[in-house]
mmCIF file of C-alpha atoms in Angstrom:
data_model
loop_
_atom_site.group_PDB
_atom_site.id
_atom_site.type_symbol
_atom_site.label_atom_id
_atom_site.label_comp_id
_atom_site.label_asym_id
_atom_site.label_seq_id
_atom_site.Cartn_x
_atom_site.Cartn_y
_atom_site.Cartn_z
ATOM 1 C CA MET A 9 18.917 6.553 -4.228
ATOM 2 C CA ILE A 10 15.711 5.189 -2.734
ATOM 3 C CA VAL A 11 13.079 4.344 -5.341
ATOM 4 C CA HIS A 12 9.768 6.208 -5.005
ATOM 5 C CA PHE A 13 7.383 4.593 -7.467
ATOM 6 C CA ASP A 14 5.504 7.823 -8.264
ATOM 7 C CA LYS A 15 8.779 9.688 -8.891
ATOM 8 C CA PHE A 16 9.893 8.245 -12.208
ATOM 9 C CA GLU A 17 13.265 9.973 -12.039
ATOM 10 C CA THR A 18 14.257 7.764 -9.060
ATOM 11 C CA TRP A 19 14.140 4.566 -11.101
ATOM 12 C CA GLU A 20 13.921 5.447 -14.811
ATOM 13 C CA ALA A 21 17.612 5.156 -15.682
ATOM 14 C CA SER A 22 18.323 1.792 -14.091
ATOM 15 C CA PHE A 23 15.070 0.256 -15.329
ATOM 16 C CA SER A 24 15.730 1.572 -18.836
ATOM 17 C CA ASP A 25 19.110 -0.145 -18.765
ATOM 18 C CA LEU A 26 17.343 -3.369 -17.827
ATOM 19 C CA VAL A 27 14.857 -3.183 -20.710
ATOM 20 C CA VAL A 28 17.459 -2.240 -23.330
ATOM 21 C CA ARG A 29 19.709 -5.076 -22.163
ATOM 22 C CA LEU A 30 16.798 -7.510 -22.298
ATOM 23 C CA LEU A 31 15.010 -6.416 -25.471
ATOM 24 C CA GLY A 32 17.430 -4.234 -27.410
ATOM 25 C CA GLU A 33 17.418 -0.669 -28.677
ATOM 26 C CA GLU A 34 15.022 -1.284 -31.567
ATOM 27 C CA VAL A 35 12.170 -2.583 -29.405
ATOM 28 C CA THR A 36 12.654 0.273 -26.951
ATOM 29 C CA GLN A 37 12.576 2.828 -29.769
ATOM 30 C CA ASN A 38 9.440 1.237 -31.217
ATOM 31 C CA LEU A 39 7.811 1.514 -27.800
ATOM 32 C CA ALA A 40 8.747 5.188 -27.576
ATOM 33 C CA SER A 41 7.109 5.877 -30.942
ATOM 34 C CA SER A 42 3.871 4.122 -29.944
ATOM 35 C CA LYS A 43 0.874 5.770 -28.280
ATOM 36 C CA PHE A 44 -0.866 3.330 -25.974
ATOM 37 C CA GLU A 45 -4.177 4.334 -24.434
ATOM 38 C CA TYR A 46 -4.049 1.761 -21.645
ATOM 39 C CA ILE A 47 -1.155 0.957 -19.339
ATOM 40 C CA ASP A 48 -1.542 -2.828 -19.680
ATOM 41 C CA ASP A 49 -1.180 -2.569 -23.457
ATOM 42 C CA ALA A 50 2.187 -0.867 -23.088
ATOM 43 C CA GLY A 51 3.417 -3.653 -20.813
ATOM 44 C CA ASP A 52 2.046 -6.305 -23.155
ATOM 45 C CA PHE A 53 4.060 -4.786 -26.002
ATOM 46 C CA LEU A 54 7.275 -5.465 -24.107
ATOM 47 C CA VAL A 55 6.216 -8.950 -23.036
ATOM 48 C CA ARG A 56 5.463 -9.909 -26.653
ATOM 49 C CA HIS A 57 9.078 -9.186 -27.518
ATOM 50 C CA SER A 58 10.481 -11.254 -24.673
ATOM 51 C CA ASP A 59 9.182 -14.077 -22.516
ATOM 52 C CA ILE A 60 7.726 -14.362 -19.048
ATOM 53 C CA GLU A 61 10.700 -16.050 -17.430
ATOM 54 C CA SER A 62 13.278 -13.636 -18.856
ATOM 55 C CA VAL A 63 11.285 -10.532 -17.952
ATOM 56 C CA SER A 64 10.498 -11.820 -14.475
ATOM 57 C CA THR A 65 14.087 -12.887 -13.754
ATOM 58 C CA GLU A 66 15.568 -9.576 -14.869
ATOM 59 C CA ILE A 67 13.107 -7.512 -12.856
ATOM 60 C CA HIS A 68 13.640 -9.772 -9.837
ATOM 61 C CA SER A 69 17.361 -9.011 -9.967
ATOM 62 C CA TRP A 70 16.670 -5.305 -10.439
ATOM 63 C CA ILE A 71 14.391 -5.158 -7.396
ATOM 64 C CA LEU A 72 16.921 -7.002 -5.230
ATOM 65 C CA ALA A 73 19.562 -4.421 -6.177
ATOM 66 C CA HIS A 74 17.507 -1.407 -5.049
ATOM 67 C CA GLU A 75 15.860 0.134 -1.984
ATOM 68 C CA PHE A 76 12.305 1.416 -1.930
ATOM 69 C CA CYS A 77 9.910 3.656 -0.033
ATOM 70 C CA SER A 78 6.398 2.479 0.735
ATOM 71 C CA PHE A 79 3.579 4.281 2.541
ATOM 72 C CA HIS A 80 1.380 3.247 5.447
ATOM 73 C CA GLY A 81 -1.694 5.473 5.596
ATOM 74 C CA THR A 82 -3.826 5.832 8.705
ATOM 75 C CA ARG A 83 -5.184 8.267 11.296
ATOM 76 C CA LEU A 84 -3.500 8.469 14.677
ATOM 77 C CA LEU A 85 -4.020 9.985 18.080
ATOM 78 C CA PRO A 86 -1.162 12.324 19.124
ATOM 79 C CA GLU A 87 0.387 9.763 21.468
ATOM 80 C CA GLU A 88 0.204 7.111 18.740
ATOM 81 C CA ILE A 89 2.385 9.235 16.463
ATOM 82 C CA PHE A 90 4.980 9.329 19.227
ATOM 83 C CA SER A 91 4.679 5.553 19.639
ATOM 84 C CA VAL A 92 5.235 4.884 15.933
ATOM 85 C CA GLN A 93 8.302 7.123 15.964
ATOM 86 C CA ASN A 94 9.792 5.192 18.857
ATOM 87 C CA THR A 95 8.592 1.620 18.467
ATOM 88 C CA GLY A 96 7.590 1.329 14.801
ATOM 89 C CA LEU A 97 4.482 -0.208 13.276
ATOM 90 C CA HIS A 98 3.107 -3.376 14.831
ATOM 91 C CA PRO A 99 0.967 -6.156 13.354
ATOM 92 C CA LEU A 100 -2.678 -5.809 14.244
ATOM 93 C CA VAL A 101 -3.803 -7.524 17.446
ATOM 94 C CA ALA A 102 -7.550 -7.101 17.867
ATOM 95 C CA SER A 103 -7.494 -7.027 21.664
ATOM 96 C CA ASP A 104 -4.969 -4.184 21.589
ATOM 97 C CA ARG A 105 -7.594 -1.971 19.898
ATOM 98 C CA GLU A 106 -10.088 -2.218 22.760
ATOM 99 C CA GLN A 107 -8.992 0.706 24.903
ATOM 100 C CA ARG A 108 -8.416 2.951 21.893
ATOM 101 C CA LEU A 109 -11.909 2.287 20.567
ATOM 102 C CA ARG A 110 -13.503 2.682 23.987
ATOM 103 C CA ARG A 111 -11.844 6.077 24.364
ATOM 104 C CA ILE A 112 -13.013 7.273 20.938
ATOM 105 C CA LEU A 113 -16.488 5.750 20.909
ATOM 106 C CA ALA A 114 -17.311 6.899 24.459
ATOM 107 C CA HIS A 115 -18.301 10.194 22.855
ATOM 108 C CA HIS A 116 -21.095 8.539 20.888
ATOM 109 C CA PRO A 117 -24.595 9.212 22.299
ATOM 110 C CA ARG A 118 -25.503 5.535 21.932
ATOM 111 C CA TRP A 119 -22.276 4.128 23.356
ATOM 112 C CA ASN A 120 -23.685 3.110 26.730
ATOM 113 C CA SER A 121 -26.312 0.918 25.089
ATOM 114 C CA ILE A 122 -23.950 -0.961 22.758
ATOM 115 C CA GLN A 123 -20.557 -1.004 24.518
ATOM 116 C CA HIS A 124 -21.226 -4.522 25.818
ATOM 117 C CA MET A 125 -20.936 -5.739 22.202
ATOM 118 C CA LEU A 126 -17.391 -4.468 21.654
ATOM 119 C CA LEU A 127 -15.424 -7.530 22.767
ATOM 120 C CA GLU A 128 -17.546 -9.874 20.679
ATOM 121 C CA VAL A 129 -17.139 -7.672 17.602
ATOM 122 C CA LEU A 130 -13.387 -7.370 18.148
ATOM 123 C CA ASP A 131 -13.161 -11.148 18.258
ATOM 124 C CA ASP A 132 -15.253 -11.536 15.105
ATOM 125 C CA VAL A 133 -13.318 -8.998 13.053
ATOM 126 C CA GLY A 134 -9.947 -10.033 14.493
ATOM 127 C CA PRO A 135 -9.148 -13.668 15.413
ATOM 128 C CA LYS A 136 -12.267 -15.129 13.748
ATOM 129 C CA GLU A 137 -11.524 -13.132 10.557
ATOM 130 C CA LYS A 138 -15.169 -12.644 9.678
ATOM 131 C CA GLN A 139 -14.360 -9.265 8.103
ATOM 132 C CA GLY A 140 -11.280 -7.600 6.688
ATOM 133 C CA ARG A 141 -8.788 -10.311 7.709
ATOM 134 C CA ARG A 142 -6.180 -7.875 9.052
ATOM 135 C CA GLN A 143 -5.149 -9.767 12.208
ATOM 136 C CA GLY A 144 -1.366 -10.088 12.536
ATOM 137 C CA GLN A 145 -0.583 -7.898 9.537
ATOM 138 C CA VAL A 146 0.998 -4.540 8.668
ATOM 139 C CA HIS A 147 -0.021 -3.006 5.316
ATOM 140 C CA SER A 148 1.479 -0.323 3.130
ATOM 141 C CA SER A 149 1.249 0.940 -0.444
ATOM 142 C CA LEU A 150 4.006 1.297 -3.025
ATOM 143 C CA SER A 151 2.327 4.423 -4.400
ATOM 144 C CA ARG A 152 1.868 7.542 -2.300
ATOM 145 C CA SER A 153 -0.606 8.912 -4.836
ATOM 146 C CA GLY A 154 -2.557 5.666 -4.701
ATOM 147 C CA LEU A 155 -3.164 6.213 -1.001
ATOM 148 C CA VAL A 156 -3.763 9.953 -0.990
ATOM 149 C CA ASN A 157 -5.755 10.300 -4.212
ATOM 150 C CA GLY A 158 -7.179 6.826 -4.724
ATOM 151 C CA PHE A 159 -8.071 4.402 -1.935
ATOM 152 C CA ASP A 160 -7.912 7.088 0.757
ATOM 153 C CA HIS A 161 -10.374 5.639 3.276
ATOM 154 C CA TYR A 162 -7.401 4.880 5.555
ATOM 155 C CA LEU A 163 -6.699 8.607 5.686
ATOM 156 C CA THR A 164 -10.300 9.746 6.059
ATOM 157 C CA HIS A 165 -11.252 7.230 8.770
ATOM 158 C CA GLY A 166 -8.112 5.352 9.815
ATOM 159 C CA SER A 167 -7.507 1.652 10.325
ATOM 160 C CA GLU A 168 -9.618 -0.617 8.139
ATOM 161 C CA PHE A 169 -9.999 -2.898 11.143
ATOM 162 C CA ASP A 170 -11.460 -0.080 13.238
ATOM 163 C CA GLN A 171 -13.803 0.821 10.404
ATOM 164 C CA HIS A 172 -15.159 -2.720 10.245
ATOM 165 C CA VAL A 173 -15.692 -2.718 14.000
ATOM 166 C CA VAL A 174 -17.631 0.550 14.135
ATOM 167 C CA ARG A 175 -19.762 -0.440 11.157
ATOM 168 C CA ARG A 176 -20.749 -3.541 13.093
ATOM 169 C CA LEU A 177 -21.532 -1.531 16.211
ATOM 170 C CA PHE A 178 -23.486 1.295 14.573
ATOM 171 C CA ASP A 179 -25.903 1.154 11.675
ATOM 172 C CA ASP A 180 -24.964 4.573 10.268
ATOM 173 C CA GLN A 181 -21.848 6.680 9.583
ATOM 174 C CA SER A 182 -21.699 8.153 13.077
ATOM 175 C CA GLY A 183 -19.046 5.730 14.304
ATOM 176 C CA LEU A 184 -16.818 6.479 11.328
ATOM 177 C CA GLU A 185 -17.151 10.180 11.995
ATOM 178 C CA LEU A 186 -15.886 9.654 15.542
ATOM 179 C CA LEU A 187 -12.852 7.744 14.245
ATOM 180 C CA SER A 188 -11.889 10.899 12.372
ATOM 181 C CA SER A 189 -12.782 13.503 14.967
ATOM 182 C CA GLN A 190 -9.931 12.870 17.415
ATOM 183 C CA THR A 191 -7.188 11.777 15.030
ATOM 184 C CA VAL A 192 -4.971 13.223 12.311
ATOM 185 C CA PRO A 193 -4.182 11.646 8.921
ATOM 186 C CA VAL A 194 -0.591 10.529 8.502
ATOM 187 C CA LEU A 195 1.549 8.764 5.942
ATOM 188 C CA VAL A 196 4.301 6.673 7.458
ATOM 189 C CA HIS A 197 7.163 6.431 4.947
ATOM 190 C CA VAL A 198 8.710 2.974 5.316
ATOM 191 C CA HIS A 199 12.033 1.717 3.963
ATOM 192 C CA PHE A 200 11.952 -1.589 2.092
ATOM 193 C CA SER A 201 14.948 -3.518 0.846
ATOM 194 C CA GLY A 202 14.455 -5.269 -2.478
ATOM 195 C CA GLU A 203 13.927 -8.582 -0.737
ATOM 196 C CA GLN A 204 11.403 -7.079 1.668
ATOM 197 C CA LEU A 205 9.531 -5.535 -1.257
ATOM 198 C CA ILE A 206 9.301 -8.849 -3.091
ATOM 199 C CA GLN A 207 8.109 -10.679 0.005
ATOM 200 C CA GLY A 208 5.647 -7.937 0.938
ATOM 201 C CA ALA A 209 4.116 -7.838 -2.531
ATOM 202 C CA HIS A 210 3.777 -11.636 -2.659
ATOM 203 C CA PRO A 211 2.897 -12.760 0.873
ATOM 204 C CA PHE A 212 0.911 -15.843 -0.180
ATOM 205 C CA PHE A 213 2.497 -17.117 -3.385
ATOM 206 C CA GLY A 214 6.188 -16.284 -3.658
ATOM 207 C CA TYR A 215 7.623 -14.371 -6.591
ATOM 208 C CA LEU A 216 9.326 -17.418 -8.090
ATOM 209 C CA ASP A 217 6.233 -19.537 -7.453
ATOM 210 C CA VAL A 218 4.228 -17.152 -9.650
ATOM 211 C CA VAL A 219 6.861 -17.371 -12.373
ATOM 212 C CA GLY A 220 6.565 -21.151 -12.168
ATOM 213 C CA MET A 221 2.827 -20.785 -12.820
ATOM 214 C CA GLY A 222 3.656 -19.118 -16.126
ATOM 215 C CA GLU A 223 2.831 -15.564 -15.034
ATOM 216 C CA ILE A 224 4.767 -12.363 -14.482
ATOM 217 C CA PRO A 225 4.590 -11.588 -10.733
ATOM 218 C CA GLY A 226 2.449 -8.620 -9.803
ATOM 219 C CA ILE A 227 5.253 -6.425 -8.443
ATOM 220 C CA ALA A 228 7.275 -6.981 -11.625
ATOM 221 C CA ARG A 229 4.303 -6.133 -13.809
ATOM 222 C CA THR A 230 3.655 -2.991 -11.766
ATOM 223 C CA PHE A 231 7.051 -1.565 -12.673
ATOM 224 C CA LEU A 232 7.093 -2.950 -16.216
ATOM 225 C CA ASP A 233 3.710 -1.508 -17.164
ATOM 226 C CA ALA A 234 4.404 1.888 -15.594
ATOM 227 C CA TRP A 235 7.797 2.199 -17.273
ATOM 228 C CA ALA A 236 6.467 1.166 -20.684
ATOM 229 C CA PHE A 237 3.486 3.515 -20.496
ATOM 230 C CA LYS A 238 5.685 6.430 -19.410
ATOM 231 C CA ILE A 239 8.167 5.823 -22.242
ATOM 232 C CA ALA A 240 5.305 5.717 -24.756
ATOM 233 C CA ASN A 241 3.696 8.818 -23.191
ATOM 234 C CA PRO A 242 6.541 10.991 -21.851
ATOM 235 C CA LYS A 243 4.249 13.764 -20.621
ATOM 236 C CA PHE A 244 2.207 11.369 -18.494
ATOM 237 C CA ASP A 245 2.581 11.863 -14.727
ATOM 238 C CA LEU A 246 2.911 8.528 -12.909
ATOM 239 C CA GLU A 247 1.127 9.995 -9.895
ATOM 240 C CA LYS A 248 -2.053 9.916 -11.979
ATOM 241 C CA LEU A 249 -1.900 6.122 -12.099
ATOM 242 C CA ARG A 250 -2.881 5.989 -8.420
ATOM 243 C CA THR A 251 -1.445 2.479 -8.364
ATOM 244 C CA ASP A 252 -3.002 0.063 -5.887
ATOM 245 C CA CYS A 253 0.042 -2.083 -5.090
ATOM 246 C CA CYS A 254 -0.338 -3.334 -1.542
ATOM 247 C CA LEU A 255 2.515 -4.706 0.557
ATOM 248 C CA MET A 256 1.811 -6.896 3.565
ATOM 249 C CA GLU A 257 4.146 -8.010 6.336
ATOM 250 C CA ARG A 258 3.454 -10.232 9.345
ATOM 251 C CA PHE A 259 6.087 -8.749 11.630
ATOM 252 C CA ALA A 260 6.750 -5.378 13.213
ATOM 253 C CA THR A 261 8.229 -2.556 11.178
ATOM 254 C CA GLN A 262 11.225 -1.551 13.252
ATOM 255 C CA PRO A 263 11.602 2.195 13.950
ATOM 256 C CA GLU A 264 14.867 2.372 12.002
ATOM 257 C CA ARG A 265 12.890 1.524 8.849
ATOM 258 C CA ILE A 266 10.628 4.543 9.293
ATOM 259 C CA LEU A 267 11.924 7.328 7.076
ATOM 260 C CA GLU A 268 9.305 9.949 7.911
ATOM 261 C CA ILE A 269 5.888 10.436 9.490
ATOM 262 C CA GLU A 270 4.111 12.883 7.211
ATOM 263 C CA LYS A 271 1.136 14.700 8.699
ATOM 264 C CA LEU A 272 -1.471 15.590 6.110
ATOM 265 C CA GLY A 273 -4.044 18.348 6.078
ATOM 266 C CA ASP A 274 -7.727 17.724 6.692
ATOM 267 C CA ILE A 275 -8.272 15.136 3.997
ATOM 268 C CA ASN A 276 -11.959 14.891 4.902
ATOM 269 C CA ALA A 277 -12.428 18.436 3.682
ATOM 270 C CA GLN A 278 -10.745 17.840 0.319
#
């Protein structure tokens, strides 16, 4: 079974086995009888009854033993949907965005007067990394709800890179509106192995490096906190967490890793 973070039933049983093995039945029962108001407090309760290295090591092994679904949110032109289906997701290359942006922004009434600035802005936002720092990267989110109901600007206006570019070119929201007008919001469901998930969640400091710093790695804490809070509050819906757990890769997502391309309704009207 592929783990969907928001769908607790896809990972509850195996993660419960992990916690009981690590901390014992009594601690788990005490957690279940507690009522934590904040998710971090529930995770802290478990950590206090164990130690950072043990918790991190056990969760590391659990992640490696499972497969996961992550979500890349954006807005695409019709032909781009076909391209993703056939060639996958590719790391951002600023120069590759030129023709797309020219096609979209040509409809702007002020385009003729500012189009000469496009290449300079692409270079600034891309290779020079003056904004956003997305060059050479592919991003996705562990939580579908986090994308759709939380940080949904990818779905309302598309690529964060494109948004930075049009904000530089125009001094109002008109460029952003054009980014939406010719595209449709999509969620690309992407398969991650456990190893890919660990690497994607910790692209700068590796999982074991973080453990060596005396901390529980972020991806481990994401699952630990959510599980603990759900056990303490059984009626709580994990989708309401709207978890912002970003995964970043510096290589193409091959088409065989794409599980689904989900077209959404008009998210701008929601």
